[in-house]
PDB file of C-alpha atoms in Angstrom:
ATOM      1  CA  UNK O   1      -8.002 -10.188   0.086  1.00  0.00           C
ATOM      2  CA  UNK O   2     -11.016 -12.652  -0.566  1.00  0.00           C
ATOM      3  CA  UNK O   3     -12.613 -14.413   2.793  1.00  0.00           C
ATOM      4  CA  UNK O   4     -14.872 -17.147   1.698  1.00  0.00           C
ATOM      5  CA  UNK O   5     -17.132 -18.925   3.815  1.00  0.00           C
ATOM      6  CA  UNK O   6     -16.249 -22.311   4.979  1.00  0.00           C
ATOM      7  CA  UNK O   7     -18.484 -24.953   6.260  1.00  0.00           C
ATOM      8  CA  UNK O   8     -17.752 -28.668   7.212  1.00  0.00           C
ATOM      9  CA  UNK O   9     -19.189 -31.752   5.664  1.00  0.00           C
ATOM     10  CA  UNK O  10     -20.660 -34.632   7.564  1.00  0.00           C
ATOM     11  CA  UNK O  11     -17.723 -36.470   6.166  1.00  0.00           C
ATOM     12  CA  UNK O  12     -15.492 -34.697   8.097  1.00  0.00           C
ATOM     13  CA  UNK O  13     -16.850 -35.002  11.419  1.00  0.00           C
ATOM     14  CA  UNK O  14     -17.392 -38.984  10.467  1.00  0.00           C
ATOM     15  CA  UNK O  15     -13.422 -39.127   9.751  1.00  0.00           C
ATOM     16  CA  UNK O  16     -12.764 -36.939  12.889  1.00  0.00           C
ATOM     17  CA  UNK O  17     -14.602 -39.294  15.194  1.00  0.00           C
ATOM     18  CA  UNK O  18     -12.978 -42.093  13.573  1.00  0.00           C
ATOM     19  CA  UNK O  19      -9.780 -40.991  14.606  1.00  0.00           C
ATOM     20  CA  UNK O  20     -10.434 -38.959  18.051  1.00  0.00           C
ATOM     21  CA  UNK O  21     -12.232 -40.276  20.727  1.00  0.00           C
ATOM     22  CA  UNK O  22     -15.243 -38.435  22.451  1.00  0.00           C
ATOM     23  CA  UNK O  23     -13.485 -38.082  25.477  1.00  0.00           C
ATOM     24  CA  UNK O  24      -9.770 -37.038  26.536  1.00  0.00           C
ATOM     25  CA  UNK O  25      -7.385 -40.006  26.442  1.00  0.00           C
ATOM     26  CA  UNK O  26      -5.826 -41.338  29.749  1.00  0.00           C
ATOM     27  CA  UNK O  27      -2.453 -39.666  28.992  1.00  0.00           C
ATOM     28  CA  UNK O  28      -4.300 -36.211  27.632  1.00  0.00           C
ATOM     29  CA  UNK O  29      -4.816 -36.992  24.207  1.00  0.00           C
ATOM     30  CA  UNK O  30      -7.207 -34.936  22.810  1.00  0.00           C
ATOM     31  CA  UNK O  31     -11.003 -35.433  22.178  1.00  0.00           C
ATOM     32  CA  UNK O  32     -12.748 -34.731  18.844  1.00  0.00           C
ATOM     33  CA  UNK O  33     -14.592 -32.008  20.751  1.00  0.00           C
ATOM     34  CA  UNK O  34     -10.966 -30.519  21.703  1.00  0.00           C
ATOM     35  CA  UNK O  35      -9.908 -30.622  18.148  1.00  0.00           C
ATOM     36  CA  UNK O  36     -13.142 -28.713  16.710  1.00  0.00           C
ATOM     37  CA  UNK O  37     -12.583 -25.856  19.420  1.00  0.00           C
ATOM     38  CA  UNK O  38      -9.040 -25.494  19.311  1.00  0.00           C
ATOM     39  CA  UNK O  39      -7.687 -26.295  16.189  1.00  0.00           C
ATOM     40  CA  UNK O  40     -10.549 -26.404  13.714  1.00  0.00           C
ATOM     41  CA  UNK O  41     -10.896 -22.599  13.729  1.00  0.00           C
ATOM     42  CA  UNK O  42      -7.336 -21.885  12.695  1.00  0.00           C
ATOM     43  CA  UNK O  43      -7.774 -24.337   9.847  1.00  0.00           C
ATOM     44  CA  UNK O  44     -11.013 -22.872   8.912  1.00  0.00           C
ATOM     45  CA  UNK O  45      -9.556 -19.343   8.650  1.00  0.00           C
ATOM     46  CA  UNK O  46      -6.700 -20.611   6.824  1.00  0.00           C
ATOM     47  CA  UNK O  47      -9.070 -22.131   4.111  1.00  0.00           C
ATOM     48  CA  UNK O  48     -11.344 -18.789   4.294  1.00  0.00           C
ATOM     49  CA  UNK O  49      -8.326 -16.480   3.653  1.00  0.00           C
ATOM     50  CA  UNK O  50      -5.489 -18.584   1.605  1.00  0.00           C
ATOM     51  CA  UNK O  51      -7.484 -21.311  -0.341  1.00  0.00           C
ATOM     52  CA  UNK O  52      -6.128 -20.218  -3.770  1.00  0.00           C
ATOM     53  CA  UNK O  53      -2.367 -20.488  -2.310  1.00  0.00           C
ATOM     54  CA  UNK O  54      -2.789 -24.150  -1.117  1.00  0.00           C
ATOM     55  CA  UNK O  55      -1.891 -27.095  -3.370  1.00  0.00           C
ATOM     56  CA  UNK O  56      -4.460 -28.677  -5.700  1.00  0.00           C
ATOM     57  CA  UNK O  57      -5.394 -32.214  -4.600  1.00  0.00           C
ATOM     58  CA  UNK O  58      -5.907 -33.569  -7.930  1.00  0.00           C
ATOM     59  CA  UNK O  59      -4.169 -32.536 -11.302  1.00  0.00           C
ATOM     60  CA  UNK O  60      -6.828 -30.118 -13.049  1.00  0.00           C
ATOM     61  CA  UNK O  61      -8.930 -29.883 -10.502  1.00  0.00           C
ATOM     62  CA  UNK O  62      -8.132 -26.616  -8.821  1.00  0.00           C
ATOM     63  CA  UNK O  63     -11.374 -26.714  -6.636  1.00  0.00           C
ATOM     64  CA  UNK O  64      -9.827 -29.461  -4.330  1.00  0.00           C
ATOM     65  CA  UNK O  65      -7.121 -28.236  -2.315  1.00  0.00           C
ATOM     66  CA  UNK O  66      -5.215 -29.328   0.842  1.00  0.00           C
ATOM     67  CA  UNK O  67      -3.602 -27.944   3.751  1.00  0.00           C
ATOM     68  CA  UNK O  68      -0.930 -29.884   6.144  1.00  0.00           C
ATOM     69  CA  UNK O  69      -0.909 -27.938   9.242  1.00  0.00           C
ATOM     70  CA  UNK O  70       0.752 -28.421  12.724  1.00  0.00           C
ATOM     71  CA  UNK O  71      -2.291 -27.964  15.405  1.00  0.00           C
ATOM     72  CA  UNK O  72      -2.048 -26.908  19.041  1.00  0.00           C
ATOM     73  CA  UNK O  73      -3.392 -30.538  20.353  1.00  0.00           C
ATOM     74  CA  UNK O  74      -2.148 -32.623  17.352  1.00  0.00           C
ATOM     75  CA  UNK O  75       1.448 -33.098  15.757  1.00  0.00           C
ATOM     76  CA  UNK O  76      -0.101 -32.255  12.142  1.00  0.00           C
ATOM     77  CA  UNK O  77      -3.636 -32.572  10.448  1.00  0.00           C
ATOM     78  CA  UNK O  78      -4.098 -32.847   6.851  1.00  0.00           C
ATOM     79  CA  UNK O  79      -7.338 -31.222   5.638  1.00  0.00           C
ATOM     80  CA  UNK O  80      -9.081 -31.090   2.300  1.00  0.00           C
ATOM     81  CA  UNK O  81     -11.467 -28.657   1.026  1.00  0.00           C
ATOM     82  CA  UNK O  82     -13.533 -28.027  -2.416  1.00  0.00           C
ATOM     83  CA  UNK O  83     -14.479 -24.803  -3.873  1.00  0.00           C
ATOM     84  CA  UNK O  84     -18.179 -25.099  -4.065  1.00  0.00           C
ATOM     85  CA  UNK O  85     -20.124 -23.363  -6.773  1.00  0.00           C
ATOM     86  CA  UNK O  86     -21.349 -20.681  -4.528  1.00  0.00           C
ATOM     87  CA  UNK O  87     -17.888 -19.753  -3.628  1.00  0.00           C
ATOM     88  CA  UNK O  88     -17.813 -21.204  -0.302  1.00  0.00           C
ATOM     89  CA  UNK O  89     -15.294 -23.656   0.832  1.00  0.00           C
ATOM     90  CA  UNK O  90     -16.358 -27.157   2.215  1.00  0.00           C
ATOM     91  CA  UNK O  91     -14.157 -29.126   4.427  1.00  0.00           C
ATOM     92  CA  UNK O  92     -14.792 -32.563   3.821  1.00  0.00           C
ATOM     93  CA  UNK O  93     -11.762 -34.793   4.802  1.00  0.00           C
ATOM     94  CA  UNK O  94      -9.295 -35.051   7.589  1.00  0.00           C
ATOM     95  CA  UNK O  95      -6.119 -37.072   8.649  1.00  0.00           C
ATOM     96  CA  UNK O  96      -4.790 -36.660  11.944  1.00  0.00           C
ATOM     97  CA  UNK O  97      -1.198 -37.606  13.143  1.00  0.00           C
ATOM     98  CA  UNK O  98      -1.069 -37.715  17.019  1.00  0.00           C
ATOM     99  CA  UNK O  99       2.516 -39.274  17.147  1.00  0.00           C
TER     100      UNK O  99
END
């Protein structure tokens, strides 16, 4: 099994911050920091270990793949990663469903 290095692009953090607050909500809604500490490690591990198994985001572009996952804090998250020239994976997009 190939385990790739995974890094997170600034765009990912910007998207995360636009969807989750910097503090927990009054009804216990997760903060962006909560997501980074609790859900992102599992997502990162999945990309590191199984990137080639994920669906391609675009036809004829196998270097862009996505994962839809149920989180511990969020109902679901759609995360997009790209295989970089150095063999690492760059996570650059996240869409969170809190419902």
